[in-house]
mmCIF file with all atom_site columns, C-alpha atoms in Angstrom:
data_model
loop_
_atom_site.group_PDB
_atom_site.id
_atom_site.type_symbol
_atom_site.label_atom_id
_atom_site.label_alt_id
_atom_site.label_comp_id
_atom_site.label_asym_id
_atom_site.label_entity_id
_atom_site.label_seq_id
_atom_site.pdbx_PDB_ins_code
_atom_site.Cartn_x
_atom_site.Cartn_y
_atom_site.Cartn_z
_atom_site.occupancy
_atom_site.B_iso_or_equiv
_atom_site.pdbx_formal_charge
_atom_site.auth_seq_id
_atom_site.auth_comp_id
_atom_site.auth_asym_id
_atom_site.auth_atom_id
_atom_site.pdbx_PDB_model_num
ATOM 1   C CA . MET A 1 1   ? 0.000   0.000  0.000   1.00 0.00 ? 7   MET A CA 1
ATOM 2   C CA . LEU A 1 2   ? 1.394   3.373  -1.072  1.00 0.00 ? 8   LEU A CA 1
ATOM 3   C CA . THR A 1 3   ? 1.229   6.217  1.468   1.00 0.00 ? 9   THR A CA 1
ATOM 4   C CA . ILE A 1 4   ? 1.142   9.792  0.130   1.00 0.00 ? 10  ILE A CA 1
ATOM 5   C CA . TYR A 1 5   ? 0.981   12.983 2.201   1.00 0.00 ? 11  TYR A CA 1
ATOM 6   C CA . PRO A 1 6   ? -0.859  15.856 0.476   1.00 0.00 ? 12  PRO A CA 1
ATOM 7   C CA . GLU A 1 7   ? 1.616   18.477 1.707   1.00 0.00 ? 13  GLU A CA 1
ATOM 8   C CA . THR A 1 8   ? 4.421   16.742 -0.244  1.00 0.00 ? 14  THR A CA 1
ATOM 9   C CA . GLN A 1 9   ? 2.565   17.165 -3.545  1.00 0.00 ? 15  GLN A CA 1
ATOM 10  C CA . THR A 1 10  ? 1.374   19.973 -5.789  1.00 0.00 ? 16  THR A CA 1
ATOM 11  C CA . GLU A 1 11  ? -2.274  20.960 -6.002  1.00 0.00 ? 17  GLU A CA 1
ATOM 12  C CA . ARG A 1 12  ? -2.461  19.283 -9.429  1.00 0.00 ? 18  ARG A CA 1
ATOM 13  C CA . GLU A 1 13  ? -1.025  16.016 -8.106  1.00 0.00 ? 19  GLU A CA 1
ATOM 14  C CA . ASN A 1 14  ? -3.564  15.947 -5.270  1.00 0.00 ? 20  ASN A CA 1
ATOM 15  C CA . TYR A 1 15  ? -6.318  16.776 -7.762  1.00 0.00 ? 21  TYR A CA 1
ATOM 16  C CA . LYS A 1 16  ? -5.412  13.755 -9.897  1.00 0.00 ? 22  LYS A CA 1
ATOM 17  C CA . LEU A 1 17  ? -5.569  11.435 -6.878  1.00 0.00 ? 23  LEU A CA 1
ATOM 18  C CA . LEU A 1 18  ? -8.967  12.799 -5.852  1.00 0.00 ? 24  LEU A CA 1
ATOM 19  C CA . ILE A 1 19  ? -10.660 12.651 -9.257  1.00 0.00 ? 25  ILE A CA 1
ATOM 20  C CA . GLY A 1 20  ? -9.162  9.224  -9.974  1.00 0.00 ? 26  GLY A CA 1
ATOM 21  C CA . SER A 1 21  ? -10.299 7.813  -6.627  1.00 0.00 ? 27  SER A CA 1
ATOM 22  C CA . ILE A 1 22  ? -13.718 9.352  -6.007  1.00 0.00 ? 28  ILE A CA 1
ATOM 23  C CA . ILE A 1 23  ? -15.552 7.787  -8.936  1.00 0.00 ? 29  ILE A CA 1
ATOM 24  C CA . PRO A 1 24  ? -18.021 7.775  -10.498 1.00 0.00 ? 30  PRO A CA 1
ATOM 25  C CA . ARG A 1 25  ? -19.155 11.314 -9.719  1.00 0.00 ? 31  ARG A CA 1
ATOM 26  C CA . PRO A 1 26  ? -22.639 12.541 -10.719 1.00 0.00 ? 32  PRO A CA 1
ATOM 27  C CA . ILE A 1 27  ? -22.613 15.609 -12.951 1.00 0.00 ? 33  ILE A CA 1
ATOM 28  C CA . ALA A 1 28  ? -24.769 18.618 -12.124 1.00 0.00 ? 34  ALA A CA 1
ATOM 29  C CA . PHE A 1 29  ? -25.517 20.658 -15.234 1.00 0.00 ? 35  PHE A CA 1
ATOM 30  C CA . ILE A 1 30  ? -26.279 24.090 -13.768 1.00 0.00 ? 36  ILE A CA 1
ATOM 31  C CA . THR A 1 31  ? -27.989 27.101 -15.293 1.00 0.00 ? 37  THR A CA 1
ATOM 32  C CA . THR A 1 32  ? -27.778 30.575 -13.764 1.00 0.00 ? 38  THR A CA 1
ATOM 33  C CA . LEU A 1 33  ? -28.703 34.110 -14.786 1.00 0.00 ? 39  LEU A CA 1
ATOM 34  C CA . SER A 1 34  ? -26.304 37.022 -14.678 1.00 0.00 ? 40  SER A CA 1
ATOM 35  C CA . ARG A 1 35  ? -27.488 40.394 -13.431 1.00 0.00 ? 41  ARG A CA 1
ATOM 36  C CA . ASP A 1 36  ? -27.571 41.429 -17.094 1.00 0.00 ? 42  ASP A CA 1
ATOM 37  C CA . GLY A 1 37  ? -29.913 38.552 -17.941 1.00 0.00 ? 43  GLY A CA 1
ATOM 38  C CA . VAL A 1 38  ? -27.403 36.269 -19.709 1.00 0.00 ? 44  VAL A CA 1
ATOM 39  C CA . LEU A 1 39  ? -28.236 32.565 -19.272 1.00 0.00 ? 45  LEU A CA 1
ATOM 40  C CA . ASN A 1 40  ? -25.094 30.737 -18.162 1.00 0.00 ? 46  ASN A CA 1
ATOM 41  C CA . ALA A 1 41  ? -24.708 26.950 -18.164 1.00 0.00 ? 47  ALA A CA 1
ATOM 42  C CA . ALA A 1 42  ? -21.888 24.671 -17.020 1.00 0.00 ? 48  ALA A CA 1
ATOM 43  C CA . PRO A 1 43  ? -21.296 21.094 -15.770 1.00 0.00 ? 49  PRO A CA 1
ATOM 44  C CA . TYR A 1 44  ? -19.895 20.314 -12.294 1.00 0.00 ? 50  TYR A CA 1
ATOM 45  C CA . SER A 1 45  ? -18.941 16.909 -10.920 1.00 0.00 ? 51  SER A CA 1
ATOM 46  C CA . TYR A 1 46  ? -18.239 18.023 -7.335  1.00 0.00 ? 52  TYR A CA 1
ATOM 47  C CA . PHE A 1 47  ? -21.953 17.498 -6.670  1.00 0.00 ? 53  PHE A CA 1
ATOM 48  C CA . ASN A 1 48  ? -24.119 15.609 -4.166  1.00 0.00 ? 54  ASN A CA 1
ATOM 49  C CA . ILE A 1 49  ? -27.178 15.442 -1.860  1.00 0.00 ? 55  ILE A CA 1
ATOM 50  C CA . VAL A 1 50  ? -27.072 17.372 1.418   1.00 0.00 ? 56  VAL A CA 1
ATOM 51  C CA . SER A 1 51  ? -30.467 16.758 3.008   1.00 0.00 ? 57  SER A CA 1
ATOM 52  C CA . ALA A 1 52  ? -34.009 15.554 2.309   1.00 0.00 ? 58  ALA A CA 1
ATOM 53  C CA . ASN A 1 53  ? -35.591 17.670 5.063   1.00 0.00 ? 59  ASN A CA 1
ATOM 54  C CA . PRO A 1 54  ? -35.699 20.107 3.391   1.00 0.00 ? 60  PRO A CA 1
ATOM 55  C CA . PRO A 1 55  ? -34.355 18.790 0.081   1.00 0.00 ? 61  PRO A CA 1
ATOM 56  C CA . MET A 1 56  ? -30.915 20.331 -0.467  1.00 0.00 ? 62  MET A CA 1
ATOM 57  C CA . VAL A 1 57  ? -28.022 19.696 -2.846  1.00 0.00 ? 63  VAL A CA 1
ATOM 58  C CA . SER A 1 58  ? -24.424 20.868 -2.884  1.00 0.00 ? 64  SER A CA 1
ATOM 59  C CA . VAL A 1 59  ? -21.977 21.769 -5.613  1.00 0.00 ? 65  VAL A CA 1
ATOM 60  C CA . SER A 1 60  ? -18.388 22.921 -5.234  1.00 0.00 ? 66  SER A CA 1
ATOM 61  C CA . VAL A 1 61  ? -17.366 25.499 -7.835  1.00 0.00 ? 67  VAL A CA 1
ATOM 62  C CA . GLN A 1 62  ? -13.622 25.984 -8.114  1.00 0.00 ? 68  GLN A CA 1
ATOM 63  C CA . ARG A 1 63  ? -12.184 29.490 -8.401  1.00 0.00 ? 69  ARG A CA 1
ATOM 64  C CA . LYS A 1 64  ? -9.304  30.582 -10.633 1.00 0.00 ? 70  LYS A CA 1
ATOM 65  C CA . ASN A 1 65  ? -6.715  32.610 -8.760  1.00 0.00 ? 71  ASN A CA 1
ATOM 66  C CA . GLY A 1 66  ? -9.349  33.426 -6.162  1.00 0.00 ? 72  GLY A CA 1
ATOM 67  C CA . ILE A 1 67  ? -11.781 34.821 -8.760  1.00 0.00 ? 73  ILE A CA 1
ATOM 68  C CA . TYR A 1 68  ? -15.414 33.635 -8.945  1.00 0.00 ? 74  TYR A CA 1
ATOM 69  C CA . LYS A 1 69  ? -16.565 31.569 -11.887 1.00 0.00 ? 75  LYS A CA 1
ATOM 70  C CA . ASP A 1 70  ? -19.706 32.859 -13.602 1.00 0.00 ? 76  ASP A CA 1
ATOM 71  C CA . THR A 1 71  ? -21.819 30.118 -11.978 1.00 0.00 ? 77  THR A CA 1
ATOM 72  C CA . SER A 1 72  ? -20.977 30.918 -8.364  1.00 0.00 ? 78  SER A CA 1
ATOM 73  C CA . ARG A 1 73  ? -21.014 34.682 -8.925  1.00 0.00 ? 79  ARG A CA 1
ATOM 74  C CA . ASN A 1 74  ? -24.469 34.501 -10.536 1.00 0.00 ? 80  ASN A CA 1
ATOM 75  C CA . ILE A 1 75  ? -25.842 32.251 -7.783  1.00 0.00 ? 81  ILE A CA 1
ATOM 76  C CA . ILE A 1 76  ? -24.513 34.491 -5.011  1.00 0.00 ? 82  ILE A CA 1
ATOM 77  C CA . GLU A 1 77  ? -25.814 37.662 -6.719  1.00 0.00 ? 83  GLU A CA 1
ATOM 78  C CA . THR A 1 78  ? -29.268 36.361 -7.713  1.00 0.00 ? 84  THR A CA 1
ATOM 79  C CA . GLY A 1 79  ? -29.908 33.650 -5.102  1.00 0.00 ? 85  GLY A CA 1
ATOM 80  C CA . SER A 1 80  ? -31.161 30.964 -7.497  1.00 0.00 ? 86  SER A CA 1
ATOM 81  C CA . PHE A 1 81  ? -30.093 28.316 -10.021 1.00 0.00 ? 87  PHE A CA 1
ATOM 82  C CA . VAL A 1 82  ? -31.297 25.156 -11.745 1.00 0.00 ? 88  VAL A CA 1
ATOM 83  C CA . VAL A 1 83  ? -29.592 21.768 -11.380 1.00 0.00 ? 89  VAL A CA 1
ATOM 84  C CA . HIS A 1 84  ? -30.099 19.294 -14.234 1.00 0.00 ? 90  HIS A CA 1
ATOM 85  C CA . ILE A 1 85  ? -29.077 15.646 -14.085 1.00 0.00 ? 91  ILE A CA 1
ATOM 86  C CA . SER A 1 86  ? -26.725 14.799 -16.956 1.00 0.00 ? 92  SER A CA 1
ATOM 87  C CA . ASP A 1 87  ? -27.715 11.866 -19.140 1.00 0.00 ? 93  ASP A CA 1
ATOM 88  C CA . GLU A 1 88  ? -26.609 10.070 -22.292 1.00 0.00 ? 94  GLU A CA 1
ATOM 89  C CA . ASP A 1 89  ? -29.071 11.843 -24.566 1.00 0.00 ? 95  ASP A CA 1
ATOM 90  C CA . TYR A 1 90  ? -27.505 15.302 -24.214 1.00 0.00 ? 96  TYR A CA 1
ATOM 91  C CA . ILE A 1 91  ? -24.041 14.755 -22.721 1.00 0.00 ? 97  ILE A CA 1
ATOM 92  C CA . GLU A 1 92  ? -22.328 15.975 -25.917 1.00 0.00 ? 98  GLU A CA 1
ATOM 93  C CA . ALA A 1 93  ? -24.142 19.299 -25.632 1.00 0.00 ? 99  ALA A CA 1
ATOM 94  C CA . ILE A 1 94  ? -23.276 19.502 -21.937 1.00 0.00 ? 100 ILE A CA 1
ATOM 95  C CA . ASN A 1 95  ? -19.615 19.024 -22.809 1.00 0.00 ? 101 ASN A CA 1
ATOM 96  C CA . LEU A 1 96  ? -19.781 21.990 -25.200 1.00 0.00 ? 102 LEU A CA 1
ATOM 97  C CA . THR A 1 97  ? -20.909 24.250 -22.355 1.00 0.00 ? 103 THR A CA 1
ATOM 98  C CA . ALA A 1 98  ? -17.591 23.651 -20.553 1.00 0.00 ? 104 ALA A CA 1
ATOM 99  C CA . ALA A 1 99  ? -15.990 26.060 -23.043 1.00 0.00 ? 105 ALA A CA 1
ATOM 100 C CA . ASN A 1 100 ? -14.509 29.227 -21.568 1.00 0.00 ? 106 ASN A CA 1
ATOM 101 C CA . LEU A 1 101 ? -16.866 31.950 -22.781 1.00 0.00 ? 107 LEU A CA 1
ATOM 102 C CA . PRO A 1 102 ? -16.952 35.573 -21.614 1.00 0.00 ? 108 PRO A CA 1
ATOM 103 C CA . PRO A 1 103 ? -19.794 36.367 -19.170 1.00 0.00 ? 109 PRO A CA 1
ATOM 104 C CA . GLU A 1 104 ? -21.844 38.173 -21.836 1.00 0.00 ? 110 GLU A CA 1
ATOM 105 C CA . GLU A 1 105 ? -22.099 35.036 -24.026 1.00 0.00 ? 111 GLU A CA 1
ATOM 106 C CA . SER A 1 106 ? -24.474 32.139 -23.306 1.00 0.00 ? 112 SER A CA 1
ATOM 107 C CA . GLU A 1 107 ? -23.266 28.537 -23.320 1.00 0.00 ? 113 GLU A CA 1
ATOM 108 C CA . VAL A 1 108 ? -26.886 27.486 -23.883 1.00 0.00 ? 114 VAL A CA 1
ATOM 109 C CA . SER A 1 109 ? -26.845 29.162 -27.294 1.00 0.00 ? 115 SER A CA 1
ATOM 110 C CA . LEU A 1 110 ? -23.426 27.718 -28.102 1.00 0.00 ? 116 LEU A CA 1
ATOM 111 C CA . ALA A 1 111 ? -24.628 24.165 -27.373 1.00 0.00 ? 117 ALA A CA 1
ATOM 112 C CA . LYS A 1 112 ? -27.971 24.749 -29.156 1.00 0.00 ? 118 LYS A CA 1
ATOM 113 C CA . LEU A 1 113 ? -29.924 23.699 -26.069 1.00 0.00 ? 119 LEU A CA 1
ATOM 114 C CA . THR A 1 114 ? -33.532 24.731 -25.440 1.00 0.00 ? 120 THR A CA 1
ATOM 115 C CA . SER A 1 115 ? -34.328 26.976 -22.479 1.00 0.00 ? 121 SER A CA 1
ATOM 116 C CA . LEU A 1 116 ? -37.722 26.996 -20.798 1.00 0.00 ? 122 LEU A CA 1
ATOM 117 C CA . PRO A 1 117 ? -39.190 29.004 -17.895 1.00 0.00 ? 123 PRO A CA 1
ATOM 118 C CA . SER A 1 118 ? -39.010 27.768 -14.327 1.00 0.00 ? 124 SER A CA 1
ATOM 119 C CA . LYS A 1 119 ? -42.045 27.697 -12.023 1.00 0.00 ? 125 LYS A CA 1
ATOM 120 C CA . LYS A 1 120 ? -40.700 29.218 -8.804  1.00 0.00 ? 126 LYS A CA 1
ATOM 121 C CA . ILE A 1 121 ? -37.481 31.046 -9.736  1.00 0.00 ? 127 ILE A CA 1
ATOM 122 C CA . ASP A 1 122 ? -36.384 33.409 -12.514 1.00 0.00 ? 128 ASP A CA 1
ATOM 123 C CA . VAL A 1 123 ? -33.594 31.175 -13.874 1.00 0.00 ? 129 VAL A CA 1
ATOM 124 C CA . PRO A 1 124 ? -34.686 29.145 -16.938 1.00 0.00 ? 130 PRO A CA 1
ATOM 125 C CA . GLY A 1 125 ? -34.104 25.418 -17.144 1.00 0.00 ? 131 GLY A CA 1
ATOM 126 C CA . ILE A 1 126 ? -33.057 23.218 -20.056 1.00 0.00 ? 132 ILE A CA 1
ATOM 127 C CA . ALA A 1 127 ? -35.755 21.236 -21.876 1.00 0.00 ? 133 ALA A CA 1
ATOM 128 C CA . GLU A 1 128 ? -33.398 18.421 -22.933 1.00 0.00 ? 134 GLU A CA 1
ATOM 129 C CA . ALA A 1 129 ? -32.864 17.284 -19.315 1.00 0.00 ? 135 ALA A CA 1
ATOM 130 C CA . LYS A 1 130 ? -35.056 14.472 -17.976 1.00 0.00 ? 136 LYS A CA 1
ATOM 131 C CA . ILE A 1 131 ? -34.653 15.757 -14.417 1.00 0.00 ? 137 ILE A CA 1
ATOM 132 C CA . ARG A 1 132 ? -34.180 19.334 -13.268 1.00 0.00 ? 138 ARG A CA 1
ATOM 133 C CA . MET A 1 133 ? -34.381 20.967 -9.850  1.00 0.00 ? 139 MET A CA 1
ATOM 134 C CA . GLU A 1 134 ? -35.145 24.620 -9.286  1.00 0.00 ? 140 GLU A CA 1
ATOM 135 C CA . CYS A 1 135 ? -32.973 25.754 -6.368  1.00 0.00 ? 141 CYS A CA 1
ATOM 136 C CA . THR A 1 136 ? -32.642 28.756 -4.109  1.00 0.00 ? 142 THR A CA 1
ATOM 137 C CA . LEU A 1 137 ? -29.344 29.578 -2.437  1.00 0.00 ? 143 LEU A CA 1
ATOM 138 C CA . GLU A 1 138 ? -29.263 28.247 1.120   1.00 0.00 ? 144 GLU A CA 1
ATOM 139 C CA . GLN A 1 139 ? -25.626 29.016 1.847   1.00 0.00 ? 145 GLN A CA 1
ATOM 140 C CA . SER A 1 140 ? -22.346 29.773 0.082   1.00 0.00 ? 146 SER A CA 1
ATOM 141 C CA . ILE A 1 141 ? -19.078 28.950 1.839   1.00 0.00 ? 147 ILE A CA 1
ATOM 142 C CA . ALA A 1 142 ? -15.655 30.008 0.559   1.00 0.00 ? 148 ALA A CA 1
ATOM 143 C CA . LEU A 1 143 ? -13.142 27.231 1.254   1.00 0.00 ? 149 LEU A CA 1
ATOM 144 C CA . GLY A 1 144 ? -9.498  26.302 0.708   1.00 0.00 ? 150 GLY A CA 1
ATOM 145 C CA . GLY A 1 145 ? -6.722  28.444 -0.676  1.00 0.00 ? 151 GLY A CA 1
ATOM 146 C CA . THR A 1 146 ? -6.023  31.442 1.524   1.00 0.00 ? 152 THR A CA 1
ATOM 147 C CA . PRO A 1 147 ? -8.360  33.906 3.278   1.00 0.00 ? 153 PRO A CA 1
ATOM 148 C CA . SER A 1 148 ? -7.715  36.495 0.543   1.00 0.00 ? 154 SER A CA 1
ATOM 149 C CA . SER A 1 149 ? -7.839  33.976 -2.310  1.00 0.00 ? 155 SER A CA 1
ATOM 150 C CA . PRO A 1 150 ? -10.170 31.009 -1.601  1.00 0.00 ? 156 PRO A CA 1
ATOM 151 C CA . ALA A 1 151 ? -9.912  27.902 -3.783  1.00 0.00 ? 157 ALA A CA 1
ATOM 152 C CA . CYS A 1 152 ? -13.618 27.236 -4.188  1.00 0.00 ? 158 CYS A CA 1
ATOM 153 C CA . ASP A 1 153 ? -17.182 28.109 -3.270  1.00 0.00 ? 159 ASP A CA 1
ATOM 154 C CA . LEU A 1 154 ? -19.312 25.392 -1.708  1.00 0.00 ? 160 LEU A CA 1
ATOM 155 C CA . ILE A 1 155 ? -22.842 26.202 -2.868  1.00 0.00 ? 161 ILE A CA 1
ATOM 156 C CA . ILE A 1 156 ? -25.755 24.658 -0.972  1.00 0.00 ? 162 ILE A CA 1
ATOM 157 C CA . GLY A 1 157 ? -29.110 24.965 -2.688  1.00 0.00 ? 163 GLY A CA 1
ATOM 158 C CA . ARG A 1 158 ? -32.610 24.268 -1.403  1.00 0.00 ? 164 ARG A CA 1
ATOM 159 C CA . VAL A 1 159 ? -34.787 22.518 -3.978  1.00 0.00 ? 165 VAL A CA 1
ATOM 160 C CA . ALA A 1 160 ? -37.920 24.591 -4.577  1.00 0.00 ? 166 ALA A CA 1
ATOM 161 C CA . CYS A 1 161 ? -39.336 22.447 -7.377  1.00 0.00 ? 167 CYS A CA 1
ATOM 162 C CA . PHE A 1 162 ? -38.601 19.092 -9.060  1.00 0.00 ? 168 PHE A CA 1
ATOM 163 C CA . HIS A 1 163 ? -39.288 18.498 -12.759 1.00 0.00 ? 169 HIS A CA 1
ATOM 164 C CA . ILE A 1 164 ? -39.161 14.814 -13.769 1.00 0.00 ? 170 ILE A CA 1
ATOM 165 C CA . ALA A 1 165 ? -39.925 13.208 -17.133 1.00 0.00 ? 171 ALA A CA 1
ATOM 166 C CA . GLU A 1 166 ? -43.052 11.083 -16.782 1.00 0.00 ? 172 GLU A CA 1
ATOM 167 C CA . GLU A 1 167 ? -41.418 7.938  -18.170 1.00 0.00 ? 173 GLU A CA 1
ATOM 168 C CA . LEU A 1 168 ? -38.922 7.968  -15.286 1.00 0.00 ? 174 LEU A CA 1
ATOM 169 C CA . TYR A 1 169 ? -41.437 8.340  -12.481 1.00 0.00 ? 175 TYR A CA 1
ATOM 170 C CA . GLU A 1 170 ? -43.322 5.459  -10.874 1.00 0.00 ? 176 GLU A CA 1
ATOM 171 C CA . ASN A 1 171 ? -44.754 5.333  -7.338  1.00 0.00 ? 177 ASN A CA 1
ATOM 172 C CA . GLY A 1 172 ? -42.475 8.119  -6.153  1.00 0.00 ? 178 GLY A CA 1
ATOM 173 C CA . ARG A 1 173 ? -39.308 6.495  -7.489  1.00 0.00 ? 179 ARG A CA 1
ATOM 174 C CA . ILE A 1 174 ? -36.967 7.224  -10.401 1.00 0.00 ? 180 ILE A CA 1
ATOM 175 C CA . ASP A 1 175 ? -36.194 4.536  -12.997 1.00 0.00 ? 181 ASP A CA 1
ATOM 176 C CA . ALA A 1 176 ? -32.399 4.755  -13.290 1.00 0.00 ? 182 ALA A CA 1
ATOM 177 C CA . ARG A 1 177 ? -32.275 2.732  -16.505 1.00 0.00 ? 183 ARG A CA 1
ATOM 178 C CA . GLN A 1 178 ? -34.676 5.121  -18.232 1.00 0.00 ? 184 GLN A CA 1
ATOM 179 C CA . LEU A 1 179 ? -32.726 8.117  -16.911 1.00 0.00 ? 185 LEU A CA 1
ATOM 180 C CA . LYS A 1 180 ? -29.439 6.831  -18.407 1.00 0.00 ? 186 LYS A CA 1
ATOM 181 C CA . PRO A 1 181 ? -27.272 9.032  -16.157 1.00 0.00 ? 187 PRO A CA 1
ATOM 182 C CA . VAL A 1 182 ? -23.708 9.877  -17.109 1.00 0.00 ? 188 VAL A CA 1
ATOM 183 C CA . SER A 1 183 ? -21.019 10.259 -14.463 1.00 0.00 ? 189 SER A CA 1
ATOM 184 C CA . ARG A 1 184 ? -17.510 11.684 -14.439 1.00 0.00 ? 190 ARG A CA 1
ATOM 185 C CA . LEU A 1 185 ? -14.283 9.753  -14.116 1.00 0.00 ? 191 LEU A CA 1
ATOM 186 C CA . ALA A 1 186 ? -10.767 11.191 -14.498 1.00 0.00 ? 192 ALA A CA 1
ATOM 187 C CA . GLY A 1 187 ? -9.259  12.906 -17.528 1.00 0.00 ? 193 GLY A CA 1
ATOM 188 C CA . HIS A 1 188 ? -11.625 12.932 -20.503 1.00 0.00 ? 194 HIS A CA 1
ATOM 189 C CA . ASN A 1 189 ? -13.424 9.799  -19.331 1.00 0.00 ? 195 ASN A CA 1
ATOM 190 C CA . TYR A 1 190 ? -17.082 9.342  -18.401 1.00 0.00 ? 196 TYR A CA 1
ATOM 191 C CA . SER A 1 191 ? -19.156 6.325  -17.423 1.00 0.00 ? 197 SER A CA 1
ATOM 192 C CA . LYS A 1 192 ? -22.690 5.081  -18.019 1.00 0.00 ? 198 LYS A CA 1
ATOM 193 C CA . LEU A 1 193 ? -24.905 3.364  -15.470 1.00 0.00 ? 199 LEU A CA 1
ATOM 194 C CA . GLY A 1 194 ? -23.531 -0.151 -15.998 1.00 0.00 ? 200 GLY A CA 1
ATOM 195 C CA . GLU A 1 195 ? -24.616 -3.230 -14.062 1.00 0.00 ? 201 GLU A CA 1
ATOM 196 C CA . ILE A 1 196 ? -27.033 -2.800 -11.159 1.00 0.00 ? 202 ILE A CA 1
ATOM 197 C CA . PHE A 1 197 ? -26.908 -5.216 -8.225  1.00 0.00 ? 203 PHE A CA 1
ATOM 198 C CA . THR A 1 198 ? -28.766 -5.394 -4.914  1.00 0.00 ? 204 THR A CA 1
ATOM 199 C CA . ILE A 1 199 ? -27.455 -5.887 -1.372  1.00 0.00 ? 205 ILE A CA 1
ATOM 200 C CA . GLU A 1 200 ? -29.940 -5.613 1.484   1.00 0.00 ? 206 GLU A CA 1
ATOM 201 C CA . ARG A 1 201 ? -28.850 -3.564 4.487   1.00 0.00 ? 207 ARG A CA 1
ATOM 202 C CA . PRO A 1 202 ? -28.610 -5.399 7.810   1.00 0.00 ? 208 PRO A CA 1
ATOM 203 C CA . GLU A 1 203 ? -31.341 -4.725 10.359  1.00 0.00 ? 209 GLU A CA 1
#
């Protein structure tokens, strides 16, 4: 067994160990609105559930040299965003939105995705997604780096509304095979759902 201490490595070396070990990672495809009304969209794989009471999700958005990315800046300024679950049917378009565009240009237009109004927030969602969650900002926490130049923003969002394709939904549950989720591995690699197996929890 190899033992590695983070302080003996560069940030990039630690990053490679993390993204190669913590797999597969679900991908949140997030839309936000700038104060000027530009619809921003980007994928994030540092994403998970926080709570079901109330329903909350988290996403960690990395900064560059301490500077906000459009996603976190828009969320903090407007207080809302939409999380979409990435799936096989539109993953190529999602990948296009990872391009570095200036804040006044929309990744949604670049990827030729279809926006549609939300029910409870001002930020539009994406019609191609089988699942989307309208979220309001619960808390934003600057973490890592230094006090004057944090490494990331941990965004916690409260789900205000779920939108789920009818073919996925049965008796309050989601059909994972119909969803066809895509998850992130390391490098340029992604994974599909793969084999499903069942293990009952002990009582």
